[in-house]
Amino acid sequence: MLDKRFFPRQAVAAGNRWDWALLPLVLAALFALAWGGAQMARPYELGQPLPISLDPSALPYYLLRTTLRMFIALGASLVFACVFAVLATRYRAAEKLLLPLLDILQSIPILGFLSITVTGFIALFPGNLLGVECAAIFAIFTSQAWNMAFSLYQSLRTVPSELREAAAVFQLSAWHRFWRLELPFAMPGLLWNMMMSMSGGWFFVVASEAISVSNQSIMLPGVGSYIAMAIQARDLGAIGWAIFGMLIGITLYDQLFFRPLIAWADKFRFEEGSSEDAPRSWLLTWLRRTERIQQGMAASARLLERSLVLFRRDHDGTSIRARPRPRRQALERAWDALLAAGVLLAAGWLLRFIHTEVGWAEVGHVFVLGCYTMLRVLVLIALAAIVWVPVGIWIGMNPRWAGRLQGVAQFMAAFPANLMFPVAVLFIVRWQLDPNIWLAPLMVLGTQWYLLFNVIAGASTVPTELRYAAGNLGLSGWLKWRRYLLPAVFPSFVTGAITASGGSWNASIVAEYVTWGDTTLQAAGLGSYIAHMTAIGDFPRIALGIGVMCVFVMGMNHFVWRRLYELAENRMHF
């Protein structure tokens, strides 16, 4: 049914004055979208220069182009996350394939995606800039999609058993169950991870907008290209203007997009909370007082309701068709055999590649470098957890502060680590410090926020009755943390740790090989190996480095994070 809280009658009766008040904002947004989209699809020939100016007056235009790319990528990431999570949670055969595949995709560096896809996208749109734009959007997509997919998968796996039983009692179809139960239950965590994905995309925006293809460098108009030019020119003033422009952009999409969504999604909580602590949004309040926008939203809601009727079950619980289908052992074994054959085929190809292209000694050397990077990742994730888990729990359990700090957290998560390179280089060179130690924090600057955002999402969904029970029992000190707080956010923490770990491996490519002007600092590790081989164009060793990184990431996910997932499902779920 249509949500009466979103469309109250007295709001409709308020009349058109609110429609007129929002009209300039709507028209400005539509004009910006139309004009920015037209600029993204203008004629372009490979080799044609796209000048990038460091004049601060060009930043609003660059900010518009970058924001459009990031929102298009965010929409594609949301669709991918829904499809992935539903398939992986409902079909065991799909789960066996999709989870390792996602581990591999998460561990492939963004430079690897760009080098593979940019030529194909340009070929799809000859004589048009849209091909290069699609390559940049796809690169940003790869920095957003995996986090959202893991979040939604974890949420669907941890839907309370009593809610699943209620869905079975009401004979909800799979389509009904997704829209009525699973997506509403996952909505708080999904929204926080959408914010994290949007902010995390800023970390890779420099690499996605400064593209190299056919020995040519294409600098797409955007904040990322502006930052890349400022770093190359050692222009600290331009870097300061870039930071200011990012702050303005993040504030705008926080107020106009994410904050209304967070306030609207508060109705999906499965227990009633205090109205004083409910998140608020001035824009959502205005939207609820409009007439035309409400009519449009009502039409969309009616379309969704029709789809629910179209895909309803045509049998009741007493029908033979309602009985659970027996597992087909023969098909499962055939599927396992097919996966095993694929793995053996890939292994054979890999062994031949190693023997003919790089040699076994190089493989051993790269694995040693991988161990160095793995040690940095584990230590940094542990330190980040010690700092941000308590902070995330406090923010998540105080909705009023969550609203106030939402924009601050987004800006800090969006702050590109590239802008810290000048400080890191000057600090290390000035004090003659060891790059193997002091470059390591750059790996976690952009990925530690996955932990914070996921813990906030987990803490904000802790049932009210559980909070009352902990208060009535007088839990305090370490006992409160061990029996109540840590188990309550543990599933969300594991999701954040998986994405933070994978992101740290990816970030090691830019964090272990840092350039500022003509000064380069390098730390021993797998990331610096890939960055160095990319710089000299040694493609067999680039492939070796990416392959070894995939092995390390998949190994950690299987032996560490996946076991913690099982622990979260079996012992730490409320």
PDB file of N, CA, C and O in Angstrom, residues 298-367:
ATOM      1  N   ALA A 298       3.436   8.988  -6.143  1.00  0.00           N
ATOM      2  CA  ALA A 298       2.295   8.074  -6.013  1.00  0.00           C
ATOM      3  C   ALA A 298       2.156   7.206  -7.256  1.00  0.00           C
ATOM      4  O   ALA A 298       1.850   6.011  -7.162  1.00  0.00           O
ATOM      5  N   ALA A 299       2.380   7.793  -8.441  1.00  0.00           N
ATOM      6  CA  ALA A 299       2.314   7.010  -9.672  1.00  0.00           C
ATOM      7  C   ALA A 299       3.389   5.932  -9.691  1.00  0.00           C
ATOM      8  O   ALA A 299       3.138   4.788 -10.102  1.00  0.00           O
ATOM      9  N   SER A 300       4.606   6.269  -9.245  1.00  0.00           N
ATOM     10  CA  SER A 300       5.679   5.273  -9.176  1.00  0.00           C
ATOM     11  C   SER A 300       5.335   4.162  -8.196  1.00  0.00           C
ATOM     12  O   SER A 300       5.590   2.979  -8.455  1.00  0.00           O
ATOM     13  N   ALA A 301       4.750   4.531  -7.050  1.00  0.00           N
ATOM     14  CA  ALA A 301       4.367   3.528  -6.062  1.00  0.00           C
ATOM     15  C   ALA A 301       3.291   2.599  -6.610  1.00  0.00           C
ATOM     16  O   ALA A 301       3.299   1.396  -6.339  1.00  0.00           O
ATOM     17  N   ARG A 302       2.354   3.140  -7.409  1.00  0.00           N
ATOM     18  CA  ARG A 302       1.314   2.292  -7.995  1.00  0.00           C
ATOM     19  C   ARG A 302       1.898   1.296  -8.986  1.00  0.00           C
ATOM     20  O   ARG A 302       1.449   0.147  -9.071  1.00  0.00           O
ATOM     21  N   LEU A 303       2.916   1.719  -9.736  1.00  0.00           N
ATOM     22  CA  LEU A 303       3.575   0.786 -10.658  1.00  0.00           C
ATOM     23  C   LEU A 303       4.230  -0.355  -9.904  1.00  0.00           C
ATOM     24  O   LEU A 303       4.161  -1.521 -10.324  1.00  0.00           O
ATOM     25  N   LEU A 304       4.898  -0.048  -8.774  1.00  0.00           N
ATOM     26  CA  LEU A 304       5.516  -1.098  -7.976  1.00  0.00           C
ATOM     27  C   LEU A 304       4.454  -2.040  -7.416  1.00  0.00           C
ATOM     28  O   LEU A 304       4.636  -3.266  -7.407  1.00  0.00           O
ATOM     29  N   GLU A 305       3.325  -1.492  -6.956  1.00  0.00           N
ATOM     30  CA  GLU A 305       2.265  -2.337  -6.426  1.00  0.00           C
ATOM     31  C   GLU A 305       1.694  -3.258  -7.500  1.00  0.00           C
ATOM     32  O   GLU A 305       1.362  -4.412  -7.245  1.00  0.00           O
ATOM     33  N   ARG A 306       1.593  -2.762  -8.729  1.00  0.00           N
ATOM     34  CA  ARG A 306       1.119  -3.621  -9.814  1.00  0.00           C
ATOM     35  C   ARG A 306       2.094  -4.763 -10.085  1.00  0.00           C
ATOM     36  O   ARG A 306       1.679  -5.880 -10.403  1.00  0.00           O
ATOM     37  N   SER A 307       3.391  -4.474  -9.987  1.00  0.00           N
ATOM     38  CA  SER A 307       4.372  -5.548 -10.187  1.00  0.00           C
ATOM     39  C   SER A 307       4.270  -6.596  -9.087  1.00  0.00           C
ATOM     40  O   SER A 307       4.447  -7.790  -9.341  1.00  0.00           O
ATOM     41  N   LEU A 308       3.956  -6.156  -7.864  1.00  0.00           N
ATOM     42  CA  LEU A 308       3.782  -7.116  -6.780  1.00  0.00           C
ATOM     43  C   LEU A 308       2.583  -8.023  -7.047  1.00  0.00           C
ATOM     44  O   LEU A 308       2.613  -9.221  -6.738  1.00  0.00           O
ATOM     45  N   VAL A 309       1.513  -7.461  -7.621  1.00  0.00           N
ATOM     46  CA  VAL A 309       0.344  -8.273  -7.972  1.00  0.00           C
ATOM     47  C   VAL A 309       0.673  -9.214  -9.130  1.00  0.00           C
ATOM     48  O   VAL A 309       0.274 -10.384  -9.144  1.00  0.00           O
ATOM     49  N   LEU A 310       1.443  -8.717 -10.095  1.00  0.00           N
ATOM     50  CA  LEU A 310       1.777  -9.514 -11.269  1.00  0.00           C
ATOM     51  C   LEU A 310       2.608 -10.739 -10.897  1.00  0.00           C
ATOM     52  O   LEU A 310       2.416 -11.826 -11.460  1.00  0.00           O
ATOM     53  N   PHE A 311       3.540 -10.575  -9.932  1.00  0.00           N
ATOM     54  CA  PHE A 311       4.436 -11.662  -9.565  1.00  0.00           C
ATOM     55  C   PHE A 311       4.000 -12.389  -8.285  1.00  0.00           C
ATOM     56  O   PHE A 311       4.810 -13.059  -7.667  1.00  0.00           O
ATOM     57  N   ARG A 312       2.738 -12.259  -7.916  1.00  0.00           N
ATOM     58  CA  ARG A 312       2.274 -12.947  -6.704  1.00  0.00           C
ATOM     59  C   ARG A 312       2.205 -14.453  -6.944  1.00  0.00           C
ATOM     60  O   ARG A 312       2.120 -14.926  -8.095  1.00  0.00           O
ATOM     61  N   ARG A 313       2.189 -15.215  -5.855  1.00  0.00           N
ATOM     62  CA  ARG A 313       2.045 -16.664  -5.949  1.00  0.00           C
ATOM     63  C   ARG A 313       0.622 -17.017  -6.362  1.00  0.00           C
ATOM     64  O   ARG A 313      -0.334 -16.397  -5.905  1.00  0.00           O
ATOM     65  N   ASP A 314       0.512 -18.010  -7.220  1.00  0.00           N
ATOM     66  CA  ASP A 314      -0.808 -18.447  -7.649  1.00  0.00           C
ATOM     67  C   ASP A 314      -1.224 -19.752  -6.987  1.00  0.00           C
ATOM     68  O   ASP A 314      -2.055 -20.493  -7.507  1.00  0.00           O
ATOM     69  N   HIS A 315      -0.623 -20.036  -5.800  1.00  0.00           N
ATOM     70  CA  HIS A 315      -1.008 -21.228  -5.037  1.00  0.00           C
ATOM     71  C   HIS A 315      -0.897 -20.897  -3.564  1.00  0.00           C
ATOM     72  O   HIS A 315      -0.230 -19.934  -3.172  1.00  0.00           O
ATOM     73  N   ASP A 316      -1.545 -21.673  -2.719  1.00  0.00           N
ATOM     74  CA  ASP A 316      -1.505 -21.426  -1.281  1.00  0.00           C
ATOM     75  C   ASP A 316      -0.545 -22.399  -0.614  1.00  0.00           C
ATOM     76  O   ASP A 316       0.082 -23.240  -1.259  1.00  0.00           O
ATOM     77  N   GLY A 317      -0.460 -22.272   0.697  1.00  0.00           N
ATOM     78  CA  GLY A 317       0.515 -23.066   1.434  1.00  0.00           C
ATOM     79  C   GLY A 317       0.211 -24.537   1.501  1.00  0.00           C
ATOM     80  O   GLY A 317       1.079 -25.344   1.864  1.00  0.00           O
ATOM     81  N   THR A 318      -1.001 -24.941   1.163  1.00  0.00           N
ATOM     82  CA  THR A 318      -1.355 -26.363   1.199  1.00  0.00           C
ATOM     83  C   THR A 318      -1.088 -27.070  -0.122  1.00  0.00           C
ATOM     84  O   THR A 318      -1.261 -28.284  -0.225  1.00  0.00           O
ATOM     85  N   SER A 319      -0.717 -26.314  -1.145  1.00  0.00           N
ATOM     86  CA  SER A 319      -0.496 -26.894  -2.467  1.00  0.00           C
ATOM     87  C   SER A 319       0.800 -27.700  -2.494  1.00  0.00           C
ATOM     88  O   SER A 319       1.751 -27.440  -1.741  1.00  0.00           O
ATOM     89  N   ILE A 320       0.829 -28.682  -3.385  1.00  0.00           N
ATOM     90  CA  ILE A 320       2.058 -29.471  -3.559  1.00  0.00           C
ATOM     91  C   ILE A 320       3.193 -28.578  -4.040  1.00  0.00           C
ATOM     92  O   ILE A 320       4.356 -28.759  -3.669  1.00  0.00           O
ATOM     93  N   ARG A 321       2.856 -27.547  -4.827  1.00  0.00           N
ATOM     94  CA  ARG A 321       3.883 -26.635  -5.334  1.00  0.00           C
ATOM     95  C   ARG A 321       4.509 -25.805  -4.231  1.00  0.00           C
ATOM     96  O   ARG A 321       5.586 -25.222  -4.430  1.00  0.00           O
ATOM     97  N   ALA A 322       3.838 -25.704  -3.066  1.00  0.00           N
ATOM     98  CA  ALA A 322       4.386 -24.925  -1.958  1.00  0.00           C
ATOM     99  C   ALA A 322       5.427 -25.701  -1.159  1.00  0.00           C
ATOM    100  O   ALA A 322       6.131 -25.116  -0.336  1.00  0.00           O
ATOM    101  N   ARG A 323       5.511 -27.002  -1.381  1.00  0.00           N
ATOM    102  CA  ARG A 323       6.478 -27.794  -0.632  1.00  0.00           C
ATOM    103  C   ARG A 323       7.896 -27.470  -1.105  1.00  0.00           C
ATOM    104  O   ARG A 323       8.127 -27.247  -2.292  1.00  0.00           O
ATOM    105  N   PRO A 324       8.849 -27.479  -0.201  1.00  0.00           N
ATOM    106  CA  PRO A 324      10.228 -27.207  -0.619  1.00  0.00           C
ATOM    107  C   PRO A 324      10.741 -28.277  -1.568  1.00  0.00           C
ATOM    108  O   PRO A 324      10.508 -29.466  -1.366  1.00  0.00           O
ATOM    109  N   ARG A 325      11.395 -27.827  -2.607  1.00  0.00           N
ATOM    110  CA  ARG A 325      11.917 -28.763  -3.603  1.00  0.00           C
ATOM    111  C   ARG A 325      13.148 -29.481  -3.070  1.00  0.00           C
ATOM    112  O   ARG A 325      14.014 -28.864  -2.453  1.00  0.00           O
ATOM    113  N   PRO A 326      13.243 -30.769  -3.317  1.00  0.00           N
ATOM    114  CA  PRO A 326      14.434 -31.495  -2.859  1.00  0.00           C
ATOM    115  C   PRO A 326      15.675 -31.066  -3.643  1.00  0.00           C
ATOM    116  O   PRO A 326      15.585 -30.685  -4.823  1.00  0.00           O
ATOM    117  N   ARG A 327      16.791 -31.085  -2.984  1.00  0.00           N
ATOM    118  CA  ARG A 327      18.035 -30.707  -3.642  1.00  0.00           C
ATOM    119  C   ARG A 327      18.429 -31.762  -4.661  1.00  0.00           C
ATOM    120  O   ARG A 327      18.330 -32.966  -4.417  1.00  0.00           O
ATOM    121  N   ARG A 328      18.850 -31.289  -5.806  1.00  0.00           N
ATOM    122  CA  ARG A 328      19.255 -32.197  -6.881  1.00  0.00           C
ATOM    123  C   ARG A 328      20.756 -32.430  -6.784  1.00  0.00           C
ATOM    124  O   ARG A 328      21.559 -31.620  -7.241  1.00  0.00           O
ATOM    125  N   GLN A 329      21.093 -33.541  -6.155  1.00  0.00           N
ATOM    126  CA  GLN A 329      22.499 -33.835  -5.888  1.00  0.00           C
ATOM    127  C   GLN A 329      23.296 -33.968  -7.174  1.00  0.00           C
ATOM    128  O   GLN A 329      24.449 -33.546  -7.261  1.00  0.00           O
ATOM    129  N   ALA A 330      22.678 -34.590  -8.195  1.00  0.00           N
ATOM    130  CA  ALA A 330      23.415 -34.812  -9.446  1.00  0.00           C
ATOM    131  C   ALA A 330      23.783 -33.486 -10.111  1.00  0.00           C
ATOM    132  O   ALA A 330      24.913 -33.303 -10.578  1.00  0.00           O
ATOM    133  N   LEU A 331      22.816 -32.537 -10.126  1.00  0.00           N
ATOM    134  CA  LEU A 331      23.108 -31.238 -10.738  1.00  0.00           C
ATOM    135  C   LEU A 331      24.162 -30.476  -9.946  1.00  0.00           C
ATOM    136  O   LEU A 331      25.036 -29.822 -10.530  1.00  0.00           O
ATOM    137  N   GLU A 332      24.107 -30.550  -8.617  1.00  0.00           N
ATOM    138  CA  GLU A 332      25.105 -29.863  -7.797  1.00  0.00           C
ATOM    139  C   GLU A 332      26.495 -30.438  -8.032  1.00  0.00           C
ATOM    140  O   GLU A 332      27.480 -29.694  -8.130  1.00  0.00           O
ATOM    141  N   ARG A 333      26.567 -31.770  -8.129  1.00  0.00           N
ATOM    142  CA  ARG A 333      27.876 -32.376  -8.384  1.00  0.00           C
ATOM    143  C   ARG A 333      28.396 -32.023  -9.773  1.00  0.00           C
ATOM    144  O   ARG A 333      29.606 -31.803  -9.964  1.00  0.00           O
ATOM    145  N   ALA A 334      27.496 -31.987 -10.756  1.00  0.00           N
ATOM    146  CA  ALA A 334      27.923 -31.592 -12.103  1.00  0.00           C
ATOM    147  C   ALA A 334      28.425 -30.153 -12.125  1.00  0.00           C
ATOM    148  O   ALA A 334      29.424 -29.831 -12.784  1.00  0.00           O
ATOM    149  N   TRP A 335      27.732 -29.265 -11.393  1.00  0.00           N
ATOM    150  CA  TRP A 335      28.160 -27.870 -11.316  1.00  0.00           C
ATOM    151  C   TRP A 335      29.517 -27.752 -10.625  1.00  0.00           C
ATOM    152  O   TRP A 335      30.382 -27.006 -11.076  1.00  0.00           O
ATOM    153  N   ASP A 336      29.711 -28.502  -9.539  1.00  0.00           N
ATOM    154  CA  ASP A 336      31.005 -28.497  -8.849  1.00  0.00           C
ATOM    155  C   ASP A 336      32.117 -29.006  -9.758  1.00  0.00           C
ATOM    156  O   ASP A 336      33.234 -28.474  -9.764  1.00  0.00           O
ATOM    157  N   ALA A 337      31.792 -30.052 -10.540  1.00  0.00           N
ATOM    158  CA  ALA A 337      32.793 -30.593 -11.460  1.00  0.00           C
ATOM    159  C   ALA A 337      33.143 -29.576 -12.546  1.00  0.00           C
ATOM    160  O   ALA A 337      34.308 -29.439 -12.939  1.00  0.00           O
ATOM    161  N   LEU A 338      32.118 -28.830 -13.014  1.00  0.00           N
ATOM    162  CA  LEU A 338      32.376 -27.807 -14.025  1.00  0.00           C
ATOM    163  C   LEU A 338      33.263 -26.697 -13.469  1.00  0.00           C
ATOM    164  O   LEU A 338      34.197 -26.235 -14.147  1.00  0.00           O
ATOM    165  N   LEU A 339      32.992 -26.270 -12.228  1.00  0.00           N
ATOM    166  CA  LEU A 339      33.835 -25.249 -11.601  1.00  0.00           C
ATOM    167  C   LEU A 339      35.257 -25.753 -11.405  1.00  0.00           C
ATOM    168  O   LEU A 339      36.229 -25.028 -11.645  1.00  0.00           O
ATOM    169  N   ALA A 340      35.387 -27.016 -10.976  1.00  0.00           N
ATOM    170  CA  ALA A 340      36.723 -27.592 -10.781  1.00  0.00           C
ATOM    171  C   ALA A 340      37.484 -27.664 -12.100  1.00  0.00           C
ATOM    172  O   ALA A 340      38.691 -27.384 -12.154  1.00  0.00           O
ATOM    173  N   ALA A 341      36.770 -28.017 -13.179  1.00  0.00           N
ATOM    174  CA  ALA A 341      37.429 -28.079 -14.493  1.00  0.00           C
ATOM    175  C   ALA A 341      37.896 -26.690 -14.915  1.00  0.00           C
ATOM    176  O   ALA A 341      38.997 -26.526 -15.464  1.00  0.00           O
ATOM    177  N   GLY A 342      37.062 -25.684 -14.660  1.00  0.00           N
ATOM    178  CA  GLY A 342      37.471 -24.324 -14.981  1.00  0.00           C
ATOM    179  C   GLY A 342      38.694 -23.892 -14.199  1.00  0.00           C
ATOM    180  O   GLY A 342      39.596 -23.239 -14.738  1.00  0.00           O
ATOM    181  N   VAL A 343      38.735 -24.247 -12.915  1.00  0.00           N
ATOM    182  CA  VAL A 343      39.889 -23.899 -12.083  1.00  0.00           C
ATOM    183  C   VAL A 343      41.145 -24.591 -12.595  1.00  0.00           C
ATOM    184  O   VAL A 343      42.229 -23.984 -12.679  1.00  0.00           O
ATOM    185  N   LEU A 344      41.032 -25.885 -12.941  1.00  0.00           N
ATOM    186  CA  LEU A 344      42.201 -26.625 -13.444  1.00  0.00           C
ATOM    187  C   LEU A 344      42.677 -26.054 -14.777  1.00  0.00           C
ATOM    188  O   LEU A 344      43.885 -25.951 -15.017  1.00  0.00           O
ATOM    189  N   LEU A 345      41.736 -25.671 -15.642  1.00  0.00           N
ATOM    190  CA  LEU A 345      42.118 -25.084 -16.920  1.00  0.00           C
ATOM    191  C   LEU A 345      42.852 -23.762 -16.713  1.00  0.00           C
ATOM    192  O   LEU A 345      43.888 -23.499 -17.353  1.00  0.00           O
ATOM    193  N   ALA A 346      42.328 -22.933 -15.807  1.00  0.00           N
ATOM    194  CA  ALA A 346      42.990 -21.659 -15.521  1.00  0.00           C
ATOM    195  C   ALA A 346      44.363 -21.888 -14.899  1.00  0.00           C
ATOM    196  O   ALA A 346      45.326 -21.167 -15.208  1.00  0.00           O
ATOM    197  N   ALA A 347      44.464 -22.895 -14.028  1.00  0.00           N
ATOM    198  CA  ALA A 347      45.751 -23.195 -13.406  1.00  0.00           C
ATOM    199  C   ALA A 347      46.772 -23.639 -14.442  1.00  0.00           C
ATOM    200  O   ALA A 347      47.949 -23.251 -14.395  1.00  0.00           O
ATOM    201  N   GLY A 348      46.332 -24.479 -15.401  1.00  0.00           N
ATOM    202  CA  GLY A 348      47.248 -24.916 -16.454  1.00  0.00           C
ATOM    203  C   GLY A 348      47.736 -23.755 -17.305  1.00  0.00           C
ATOM    204  O   GLY A 348      48.931 -23.658 -17.628  1.00  0.00           O
ATOM    205  N   TRP A 349      46.816 -22.856 -17.659  1.00  0.00           N
ATOM    206  CA  TRP A 349      47.216 -21.684 -18.436  1.00  0.00           C
ATOM    207  C   TRP A 349      48.173 -20.815 -17.638  1.00  0.00           C
ATOM    208  O   TRP A 349      49.142 -20.274 -18.189  1.00  0.00           O
ATOM    209  N   LEU A 350      47.917 -20.686 -16.332  1.00  0.00           N
ATOM    210  CA  LEU A 350      48.769 -19.859 -15.492  1.00  0.00           C
ATOM    211  C   LEU A 350      50.175 -20.437 -15.386  1.00  0.00           C
ATOM    212  O   LEU A 350      51.173 -19.702 -15.457  1.00  0.00           O
ATOM    213  N   LEU A 351      50.280 -21.760 -15.240  1.00  0.00           N
ATOM    214  CA  LEU A 351      51.601 -22.385 -15.148  1.00  0.00           C
ATOM    215  C   LEU A 351      52.391 -22.194 -16.439  1.00  0.00           C
ATOM    216  O   LEU A 351      53.606 -21.930 -16.408  1.00  0.00           O
ATOM    217  N   ARG A 352      51.726 -22.320 -17.577  1.00  0.00           N
ATOM    218  CA  ARG A 352      52.417 -22.113 -18.851  1.00  0.00           C
ATOM    219  C   ARG A 352      52.866 -20.654 -18.997  1.00  0.00           C
ATOM    220  O   ARG A 352      53.973 -20.381 -19.481  1.00  0.00           O
ATOM    221  N   PHE A 353      52.010 -19.719 -18.561  1.00  0.00           N
ATOM    222  CA  PHE A 353      52.374 -18.305 -18.629  1.00  0.00           C
ATOM    223  C   PHE A 353      53.601 -18.016 -17.762  1.00  0.00           C
ATOM    224  O   PHE A 353      54.522 -17.302 -18.184  1.00  0.00           O
ATOM    225  N   ILE A 354      53.617 -18.563 -16.550  1.00  0.00           N
ATOM    226  CA  ILE A 354      54.749 -18.323 -15.651  1.00  0.00           C
ATOM    227  C   ILE A 354      56.026 -18.888 -16.246  1.00  0.00           C
ATOM    228  O   ILE A 354      57.095 -18.252 -16.220  1.00  0.00           O
ATOM    229  N   HIS A 355      55.945 -20.095 -16.790  1.00  0.00           N
ATOM    230  CA  HIS A 355      57.148 -20.757 -17.309  1.00  0.00           C
ATOM    231  C   HIS A 355      57.724 -20.035 -18.515  1.00  0.00           C
ATOM    232  O   HIS A 355      58.956 -19.947 -18.666  1.00  0.00           O
ATOM    233  N   THR A 356      56.860 -19.481 -19.365  1.00  0.00           N
ATOM    234  CA  THR A 356      57.347 -18.893 -20.615  1.00  0.00           C
ATOM    235  C   THR A 356      57.612 -17.390 -20.523  1.00  0.00           C
ATOM    236  O   THR A 356      58.441 -16.866 -21.273  1.00  0.00           O
ATOM    237  N   GLU A 357      56.942 -16.686 -19.604  1.00  0.00           N
ATOM    238  CA  GLU A 357      57.005 -15.230 -19.612  1.00  0.00           C
ATOM    239  C   GLU A 357      57.831 -14.619 -18.483  1.00  0.00           C
ATOM    240  O   GLU A 357      58.541 -13.637 -18.700  1.00  0.00           O
ATOM    241  N   VAL A 358      57.714 -15.139 -17.254  1.00  0.00           N
ATOM    242  CA  VAL A 358      58.347 -14.457 -16.121  1.00  0.00           C
ATOM    243  C   VAL A 358      59.338 -15.329 -15.353  1.00  0.00           C
ATOM    244  O   VAL A 358      60.316 -14.811 -14.799  1.00  0.00           O
ATOM    245  N   GLY A 359      59.089 -16.606 -15.236  1.00  0.00           N
ATOM    246  CA  GLY A 359      60.007 -17.473 -14.494  1.00  0.00           C
ATOM    247  C   GLY A 359      59.594 -17.650 -13.039  1.00  0.00           C
ATOM    248  O   GLY A 359      58.960 -16.776 -12.436  1.00  0.00           O
ATOM    249  N   TRP A 360      59.989 -18.780 -12.481  1.00  0.00           N
ATOM    250  CA  TRP A 360      59.555 -19.125 -11.117  1.00  0.00           C
ATOM    251  C   TRP A 360      60.255 -18.291 -10.058  1.00  0.00           C
ATOM    252  O   TRP A 360      59.700 -18.049  -8.979  1.00  0.00           O
ATOM    253  N   ALA A 361      61.468 -17.860 -10.323  1.00  0.00           N
ATOM    254  CA  ALA A 361      62.166 -17.022  -9.344  1.00  0.00           C
ATOM    255  C   ALA A 361      61.430 -15.699  -9.146  1.00  0.00           C
ATOM    256  O   ALA A 361      61.306 -15.186  -8.024  1.00  0.00           O
ATOM    257  N   GLU A 362      60.914 -15.146 -10.241  1.00  0.00           N
ATOM    258  CA  GLU A 362      60.159 -13.895 -10.151  1.00  0.00           C
ATOM    259  C   GLU A 362      58.868 -14.098  -9.362  1.00  0.00           C
ATOM    260  O   GLU A 362      58.449 -13.219  -8.593  1.00  0.00           O
ATOM    261  N   VAL A 363      58.241 -15.264  -9.537  1.00  0.00           N
ATOM    262  CA  VAL A 363      57.016 -15.565  -8.794  1.00  0.00           C
ATOM    263  C   VAL A 363      57.287 -15.595  -7.296  1.00  0.00           C
ATOM    264  O   VAL A 363      56.544 -15.023  -6.486  1.00  0.00           O
ATOM    265  N   GLY A 364      58.385 -16.256  -6.912  1.00  0.00           N
ATOM    266  CA  GLY A 364      58.740 -16.287  -5.495  1.00  0.00           C
ATOM    267  C   GLY A 364      59.013 -14.906  -4.943  1.00  0.00           C
ATOM    268  O   GLY A 364      58.589 -14.572  -3.823  1.00  0.00           O
ATOM    269  N   HIS A 365      59.709 -14.082  -5.725  1.00  0.00           N
ATOM    270  CA  HIS A 365      59.993 -12.710  -5.293  1.00  0.00           C
ATOM    271  C   HIS A 365      58.705 -11.915  -5.094  1.00  0.00           C
ATOM    272  O   HIS A 365      58.551 -11.185  -4.094  1.00  0.00           O
ATOM    273  N   VAL A 366      57.747 -12.067  -6.007  1.00  0.00           N
ATOM    274  CA  VAL A 366      56.488 -11.318  -5.916  1.00  0.00           C
ATOM    275  C   VAL A 366      55.666 -11.793  -4.723  1.00  0.00           C
ATOM    276  O   VAL A 366      55.015 -10.990  -4.045  1.00  0.00           O
ATOM    277  N   PHE A 367      55.695 -13.089  -4.432  1.00  0.00           N
ATOM    278  CA  PHE A 367      54.967 -13.583  -3.266  1.00  0.00           C
ATOM    279  C   PHE A 367      55.558 -13.034  -1.968  1.00  0.00           C
ATOM    280  O   PHE A 367      54.825 -12.748  -1.016  1.00  0.00           O
TER     281      PHE A 367
END
